[in-house]
XYZ file of C-alpha atoms in Angstrom:
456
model
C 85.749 74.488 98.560
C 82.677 73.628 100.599
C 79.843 71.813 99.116
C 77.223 74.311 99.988
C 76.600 77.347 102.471
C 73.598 78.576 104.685
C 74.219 82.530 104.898
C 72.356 85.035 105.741
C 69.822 84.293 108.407
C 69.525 84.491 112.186
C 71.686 81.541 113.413
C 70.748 79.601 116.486
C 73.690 76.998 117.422
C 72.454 75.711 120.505
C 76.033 74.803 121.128
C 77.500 74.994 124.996
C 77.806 78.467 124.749
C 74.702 79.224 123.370
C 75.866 81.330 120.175
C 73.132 83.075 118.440
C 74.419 85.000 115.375
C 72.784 87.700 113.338
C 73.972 87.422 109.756
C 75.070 83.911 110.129
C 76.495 81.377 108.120
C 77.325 77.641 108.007
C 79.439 75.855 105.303
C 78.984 72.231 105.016
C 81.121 69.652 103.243
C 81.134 66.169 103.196
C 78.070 66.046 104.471
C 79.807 67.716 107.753
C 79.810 71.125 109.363
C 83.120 73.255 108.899
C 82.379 76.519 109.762
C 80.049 78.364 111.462
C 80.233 82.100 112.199
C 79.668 85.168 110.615
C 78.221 85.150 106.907
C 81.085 87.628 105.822
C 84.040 85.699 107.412
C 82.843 82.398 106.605
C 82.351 83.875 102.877
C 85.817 85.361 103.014
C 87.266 81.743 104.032
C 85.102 79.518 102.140
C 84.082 79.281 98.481
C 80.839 76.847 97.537
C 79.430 75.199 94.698
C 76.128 76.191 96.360
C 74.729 79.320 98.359
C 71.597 78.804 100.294
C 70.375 82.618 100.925
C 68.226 82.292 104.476
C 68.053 86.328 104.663
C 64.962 86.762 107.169
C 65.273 83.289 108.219
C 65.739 81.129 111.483
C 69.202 78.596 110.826
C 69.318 75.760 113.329
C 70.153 72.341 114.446
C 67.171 70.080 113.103
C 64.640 68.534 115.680
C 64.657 65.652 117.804
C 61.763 63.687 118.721
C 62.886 61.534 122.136
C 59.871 59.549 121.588
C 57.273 58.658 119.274
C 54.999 56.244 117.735
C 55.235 56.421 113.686
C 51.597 53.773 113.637
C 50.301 56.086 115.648
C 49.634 58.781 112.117
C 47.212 56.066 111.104
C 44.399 56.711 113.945
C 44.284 60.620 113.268
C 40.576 61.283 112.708
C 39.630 57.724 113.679
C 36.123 57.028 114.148
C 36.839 54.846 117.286
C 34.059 56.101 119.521
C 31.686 55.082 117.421
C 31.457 51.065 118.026
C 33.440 51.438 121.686
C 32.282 53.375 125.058
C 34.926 56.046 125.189
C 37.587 55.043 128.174
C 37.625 57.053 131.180
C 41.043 56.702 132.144
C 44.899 55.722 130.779
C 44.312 51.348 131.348
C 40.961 51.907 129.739
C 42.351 53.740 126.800
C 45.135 50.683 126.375
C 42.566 47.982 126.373
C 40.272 49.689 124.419
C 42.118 51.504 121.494
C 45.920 50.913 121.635
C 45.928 47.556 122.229
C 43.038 46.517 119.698
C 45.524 48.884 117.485
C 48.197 46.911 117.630
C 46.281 43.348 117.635
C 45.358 44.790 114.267
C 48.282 46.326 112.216
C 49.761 44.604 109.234
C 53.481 44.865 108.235
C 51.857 47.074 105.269
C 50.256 49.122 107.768
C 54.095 49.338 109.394
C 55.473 51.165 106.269
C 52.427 52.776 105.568
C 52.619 54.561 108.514
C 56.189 54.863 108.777
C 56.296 56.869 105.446
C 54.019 59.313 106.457
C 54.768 60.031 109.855
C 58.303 60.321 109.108
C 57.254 62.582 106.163
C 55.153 64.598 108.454
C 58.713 64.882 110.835
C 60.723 66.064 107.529
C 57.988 68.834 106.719
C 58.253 70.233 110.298
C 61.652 70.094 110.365
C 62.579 67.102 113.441
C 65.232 65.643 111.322
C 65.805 62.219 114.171
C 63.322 60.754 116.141
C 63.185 57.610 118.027
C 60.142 55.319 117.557
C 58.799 52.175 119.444
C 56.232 49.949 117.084
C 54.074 47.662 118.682
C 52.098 44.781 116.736
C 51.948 41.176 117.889
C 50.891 39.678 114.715
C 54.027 41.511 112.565
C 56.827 40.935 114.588
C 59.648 39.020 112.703
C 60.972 41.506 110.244
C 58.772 44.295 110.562
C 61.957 46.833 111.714
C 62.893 46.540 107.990
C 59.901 47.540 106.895
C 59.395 50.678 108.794
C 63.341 51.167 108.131
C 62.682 51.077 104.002
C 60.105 53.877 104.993
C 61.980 56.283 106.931
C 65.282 55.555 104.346
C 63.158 56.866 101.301
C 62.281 59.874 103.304
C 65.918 61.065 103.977
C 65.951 61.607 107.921
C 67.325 60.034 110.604
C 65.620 57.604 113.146
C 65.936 55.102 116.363
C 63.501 52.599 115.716
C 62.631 49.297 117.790
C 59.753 46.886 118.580
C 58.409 46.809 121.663
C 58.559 43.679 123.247
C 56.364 42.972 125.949
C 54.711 39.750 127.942
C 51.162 41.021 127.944
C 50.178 37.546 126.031
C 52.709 35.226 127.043
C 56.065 34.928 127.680
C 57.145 34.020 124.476
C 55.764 37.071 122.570
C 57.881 38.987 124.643
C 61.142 36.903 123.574
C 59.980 37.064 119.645
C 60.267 41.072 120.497
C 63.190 41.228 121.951
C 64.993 38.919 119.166
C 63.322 41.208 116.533
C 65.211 44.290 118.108
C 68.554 42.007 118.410
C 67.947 40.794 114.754
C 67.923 44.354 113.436
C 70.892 45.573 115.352
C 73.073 42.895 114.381
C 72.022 43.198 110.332
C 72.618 46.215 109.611
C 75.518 46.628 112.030
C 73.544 49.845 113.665
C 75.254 52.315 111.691
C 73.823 54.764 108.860
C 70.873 56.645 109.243
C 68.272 54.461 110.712
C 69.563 52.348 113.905
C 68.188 50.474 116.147
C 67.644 50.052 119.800
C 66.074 47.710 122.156
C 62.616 48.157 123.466
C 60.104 47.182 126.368
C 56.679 48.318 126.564
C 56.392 48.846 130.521
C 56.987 47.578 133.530
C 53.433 46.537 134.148
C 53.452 44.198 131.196
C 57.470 42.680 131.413
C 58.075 40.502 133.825
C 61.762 40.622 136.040
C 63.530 38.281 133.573
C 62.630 40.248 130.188
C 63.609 43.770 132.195
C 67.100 42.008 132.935
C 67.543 40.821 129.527
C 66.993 43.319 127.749
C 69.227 45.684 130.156
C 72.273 42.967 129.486
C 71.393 42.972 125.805
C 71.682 46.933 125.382
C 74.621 47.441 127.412
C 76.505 44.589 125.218
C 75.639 46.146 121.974
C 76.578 49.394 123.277
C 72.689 50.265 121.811
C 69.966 52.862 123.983
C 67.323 51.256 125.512
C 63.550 52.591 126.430
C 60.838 51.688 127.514
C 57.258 53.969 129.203
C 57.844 53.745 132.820
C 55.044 55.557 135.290
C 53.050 56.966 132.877
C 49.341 56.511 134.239
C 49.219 55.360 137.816
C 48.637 51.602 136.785
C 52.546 51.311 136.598
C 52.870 52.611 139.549
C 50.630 50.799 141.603
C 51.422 47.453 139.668
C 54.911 47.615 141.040
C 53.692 48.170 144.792
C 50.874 45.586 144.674
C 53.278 42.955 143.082
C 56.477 43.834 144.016
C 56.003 46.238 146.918
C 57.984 48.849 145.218
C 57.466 51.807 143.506
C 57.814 51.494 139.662
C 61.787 53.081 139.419
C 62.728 51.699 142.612
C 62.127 48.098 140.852
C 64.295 49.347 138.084
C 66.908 50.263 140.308
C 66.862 47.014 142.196
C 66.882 45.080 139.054
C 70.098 47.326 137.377
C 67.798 48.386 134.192
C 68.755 52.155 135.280
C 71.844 53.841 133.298
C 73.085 56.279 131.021
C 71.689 54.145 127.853
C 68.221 54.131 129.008
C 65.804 56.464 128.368
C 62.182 56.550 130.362
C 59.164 57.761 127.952
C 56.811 59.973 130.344
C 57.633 59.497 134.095
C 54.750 61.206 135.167
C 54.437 59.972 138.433
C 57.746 59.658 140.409
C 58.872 60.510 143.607
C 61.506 62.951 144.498
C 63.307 59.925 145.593
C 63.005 58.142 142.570
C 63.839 61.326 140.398
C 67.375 61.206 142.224
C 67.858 57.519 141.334
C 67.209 58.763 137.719
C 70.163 61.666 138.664
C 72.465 59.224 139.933
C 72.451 56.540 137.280
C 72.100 59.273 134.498
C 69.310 57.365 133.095
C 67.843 59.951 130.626
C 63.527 61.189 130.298
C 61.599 61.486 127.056
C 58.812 64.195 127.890
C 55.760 64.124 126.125
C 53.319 66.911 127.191
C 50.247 66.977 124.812
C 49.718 62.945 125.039
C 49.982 63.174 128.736
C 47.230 66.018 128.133
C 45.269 63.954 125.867
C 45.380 60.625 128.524
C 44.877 62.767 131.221
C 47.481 61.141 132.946
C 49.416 64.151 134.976
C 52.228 66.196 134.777
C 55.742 64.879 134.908
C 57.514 66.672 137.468
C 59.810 68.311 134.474
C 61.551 71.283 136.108
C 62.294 69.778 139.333
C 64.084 66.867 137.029
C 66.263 69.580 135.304
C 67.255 70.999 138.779
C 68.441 67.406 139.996
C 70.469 67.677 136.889
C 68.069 64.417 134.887
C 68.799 64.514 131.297
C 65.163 65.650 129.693
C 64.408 65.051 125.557
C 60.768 65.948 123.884
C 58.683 63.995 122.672
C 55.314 63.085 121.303
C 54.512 59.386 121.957
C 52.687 59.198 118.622
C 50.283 62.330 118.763
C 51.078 65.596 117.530
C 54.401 65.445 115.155
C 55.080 69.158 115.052
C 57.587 69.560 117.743
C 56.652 73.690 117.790
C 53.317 72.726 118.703
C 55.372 70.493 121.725
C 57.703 72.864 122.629
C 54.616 75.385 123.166
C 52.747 72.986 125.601
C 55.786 72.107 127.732
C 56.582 75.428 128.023
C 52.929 76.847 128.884
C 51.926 73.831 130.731
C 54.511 73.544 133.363
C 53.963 77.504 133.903
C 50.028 76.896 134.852
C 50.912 73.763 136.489
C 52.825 75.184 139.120
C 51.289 78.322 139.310
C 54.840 80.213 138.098
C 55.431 82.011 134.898
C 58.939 81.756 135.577
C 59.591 78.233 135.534
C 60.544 77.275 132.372
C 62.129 79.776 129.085
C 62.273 79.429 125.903
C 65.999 78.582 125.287
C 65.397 75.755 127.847
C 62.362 74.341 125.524
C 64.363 74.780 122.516
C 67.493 72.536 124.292
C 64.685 69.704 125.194
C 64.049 69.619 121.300
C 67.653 69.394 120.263
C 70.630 69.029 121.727
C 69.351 66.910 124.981
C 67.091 64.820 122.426
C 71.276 64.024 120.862
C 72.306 63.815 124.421
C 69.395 60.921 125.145
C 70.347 58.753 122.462
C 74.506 59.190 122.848
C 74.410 61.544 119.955
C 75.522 65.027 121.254
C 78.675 65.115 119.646
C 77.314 64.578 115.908
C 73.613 66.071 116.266
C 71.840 68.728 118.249
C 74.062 71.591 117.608
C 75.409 73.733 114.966
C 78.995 73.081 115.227
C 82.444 72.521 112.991
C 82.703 68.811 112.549
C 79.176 67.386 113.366
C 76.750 65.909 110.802
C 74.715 68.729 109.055
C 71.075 68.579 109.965
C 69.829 71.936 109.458
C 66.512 73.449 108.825
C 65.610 77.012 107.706
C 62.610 78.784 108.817
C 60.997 81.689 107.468
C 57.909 82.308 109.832
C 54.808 83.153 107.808
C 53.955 85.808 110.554
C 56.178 87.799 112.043
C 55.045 90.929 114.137
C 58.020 91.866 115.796
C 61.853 91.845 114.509
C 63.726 88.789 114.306
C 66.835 88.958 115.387
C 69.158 87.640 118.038
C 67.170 88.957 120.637
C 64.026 87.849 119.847
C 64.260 84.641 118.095
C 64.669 82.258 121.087
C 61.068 83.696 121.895
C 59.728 83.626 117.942
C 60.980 79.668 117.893
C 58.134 78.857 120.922
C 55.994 81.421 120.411
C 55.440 82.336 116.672
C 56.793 79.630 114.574
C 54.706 76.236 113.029
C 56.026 73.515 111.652
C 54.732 74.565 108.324
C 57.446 77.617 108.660
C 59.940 74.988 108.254
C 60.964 75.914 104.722
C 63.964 73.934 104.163
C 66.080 71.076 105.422
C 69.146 69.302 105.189
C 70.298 65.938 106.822
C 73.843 64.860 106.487
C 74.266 68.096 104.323
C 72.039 66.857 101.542
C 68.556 69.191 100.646
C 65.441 66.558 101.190
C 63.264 69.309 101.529
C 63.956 72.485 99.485
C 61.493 75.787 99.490
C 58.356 73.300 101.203
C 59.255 71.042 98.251
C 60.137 67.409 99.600
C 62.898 66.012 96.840
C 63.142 62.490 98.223
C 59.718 60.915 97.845
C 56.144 62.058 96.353
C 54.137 63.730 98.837
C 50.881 62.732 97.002
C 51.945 58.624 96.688
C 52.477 58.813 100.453
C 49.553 60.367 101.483
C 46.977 57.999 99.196
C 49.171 54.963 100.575
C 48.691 56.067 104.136
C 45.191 56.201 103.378
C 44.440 53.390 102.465
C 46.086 51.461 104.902
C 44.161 53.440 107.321
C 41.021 52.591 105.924
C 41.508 48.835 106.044
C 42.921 48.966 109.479
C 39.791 50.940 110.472
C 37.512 48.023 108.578
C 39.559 45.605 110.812
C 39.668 47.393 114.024
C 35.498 46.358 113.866
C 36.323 43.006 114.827
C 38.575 43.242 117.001
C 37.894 42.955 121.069
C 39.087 45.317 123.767
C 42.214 43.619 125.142
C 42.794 42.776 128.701
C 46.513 42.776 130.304
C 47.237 39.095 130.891
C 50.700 39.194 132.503
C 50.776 36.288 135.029
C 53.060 36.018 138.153
């Protein structure tokens, strides 16, 4: 007897063979997948002591985000331009509102914004992300913090604090330990793990990139860190190193299968096929590269050299259809080629190669007997054309919002039943979010546009 069973909708697997099934079902017990087919032969071969009816629906794998920043939910709407000269390029916009940001944020603000952005995630169905926090003045202990956020939420997350060396050596240590310390307390298994984190290459010196590289591949835990994202990183690395930013990497032996690379915007073909070779892995985020005007990552041309390629949003927009709908318009106007990119391809970026980043193909990503069961149901509130196998790779990137998203399960438990979340108070969240952001904003007043300090 299964615990419960998804019938009825349009089922999108995204496993290797790419099974889309009209009149689908999955059953689910213990919190696993054990059947997925049909809706009358999975019926026929398993009773439930629940039926989920999804007639008219989308049934698929839930999201992945490859990269975010949770703190990032508490600048939406801030009134930053008033008291600073708006920045005119990607350094500017680090020294004069991220980097104030995090100079400012509280271990309250942590949770605060934890809890909502991973609320926001659960509403528009991305049921794991991986986040990066940043905050030199809430270091020590903060990963439990944001981890007591996501857990009362329900979903699944990578989360990590990202060490860097802009003010001294020594803050970049009291990172790194804070990722180690996590890791090793809660033995990196349930649903919120860690991982080890670096801001960028342009703020870590040689001795922190080793480290942390060493202290990843011994605890068998991913590693990330934003590497060429405006040209600063790029032309740090030549000026100081003579290299180009991956090349250092490569010298150094950061590169591998358990690192992932938030934005590589500006690479090489060379240093795309370094990325190939060592199967180190890419977390794409198009709308905050549109919003720093940074570039375009060089997306398609990774996927031909065979790069492993997640989506993400680096802390900006959370609803990963409004994502998949810029990287799959953007890299059409950007190389002048409607062809270049489909829909099915998108939809892979935002699930199974997200599991695939972060070592978790085989129990996320895809609908398939034995893996964990993270599902979401859609039910698109506008829907001109039939939906059906045919058309609902196409309706996914083209029609559907995240407020579609009208169920969800994670680990084959219901957090999020008919738009209803079951697992915290929507309201509660919201007013504490609030509020944080309110006295952040009061603080962010006095605080000074930062400068990158990194010595020799």
């Amino acid at each position: 007897m299964a615990d419960l069973i998804v019938k009825g909708g349009v089922l999108v697997t995204m496993d290797s063979q790419g099974r889309v099934i009209d009149e689908g079902a999955v059953a689910v017990e213990g919190g696993r997948i054990v059947a997925v087919g049909k809706a009358s032969e999975v019926l026929r071969e398993h009773g439930a002591e629940e039926v989920i009816d999804a007639s008219g629906c989308i049934v698929m794998p839930g999201l992945v985000c490859s990269h975010t920043h949770l703190y990032g939910m508490l600048l939406r709407g801030a009134p930053l331009f008033s008291r600073i000269e708006p920045p005119s390029d990607f350094m500017q916009i680090l020294q004069r509102v991220w980097w104030p940001v995090d100079e400012a944020m509280s271990y309250e603000d942590a949770y605060a914004s934890a809890l909502v952005g991973a609320l926001e995630f659960l509403k528009t169905g991305t049921t794991l992300f991986a986040d990066t926090y940043s905050g030199p003045n809430s270091i020590e202990g903060v990963l439990d913090e944001i981890a007591r956020a996501v857990e009362a939420v329900g979903i699944r997350g990578f989360i990590s604090f990202e060490a860097t060396e802009r003010h001294s050596r020594e803050e970049g240590e009291r990172g790194l330990k804070e990722n180690l310390r996590y890791i090793e307390k809660t033995g990196n298994r349930g649903k919120v793990r860690g991982m080890i984190c670096l801001h960028a290459s342009f703020t870590v010196s040689d001795e922190l990139l080793v480290r942390a590289k060493e202290e990843a591949d011994r605890l068998g835990v991913p590693l990330t860190m934003h590497a060429s994202e405006g040209l600063v990183d790029v032309y740090h690395n030549l000026e100081r190193y003579g290299k180009r930013t991956i090349h250092r990497l490569r010298d150094l032996g950061f590169l591998g299968s358990n690192v992932v690379l938030a934005h590589c915007v500006h690479l090489d073909e060379e240093e795309m096929g370094m990325l190939a070779e060592t199967g180190t892995k890419v977390a794409h985020n198009p709308m905050s590269n549109m919003l720093n005007a940074v570039g375009v990552a060089k997306v398609p041309e990774m996927l031909r050299l065979g790069v492993k390629v997640g989506l993400g949003n680096d802390g900006y927009i959370f609803d990963a259809f409004e994502n998949m709908r810029a990287v799959y318009l953007l890299h059409k106007v950007h190389n002048r080629d409607p062809r270049i990119l489909t829909p099915k391809e998108v939809l892979e970026m935002a699930t199974i190669r997200g599991a695939e980043l972060y070592g978790l193909e085989k129990e996320l990503g895809s609908l398939e007997p034995g893996k964990l069961a993270d599902i979401i149901v859609i039910r698109p509130d506008v829907l001109p054309t039939p939906l059906d196998s045919r058309t609902v790779y196409g309706h996914l990137v083209n029609t559907v919002d995240g407020d579609d998203v009208q169920t969800v399960l994670v680990g084959g438990e219901v957090v999020m039943r008919d738009r209803r979340v079951l697992t915290v108070d929507e309201a509660s969240v919201l007013e504490t979010a609030q509020k944080a952001a309110s006295k952040l904003w009061e603080r962010l007043e006095q605080v000074e546009p930062q400068i990158d300090r990194l010595s020799s």
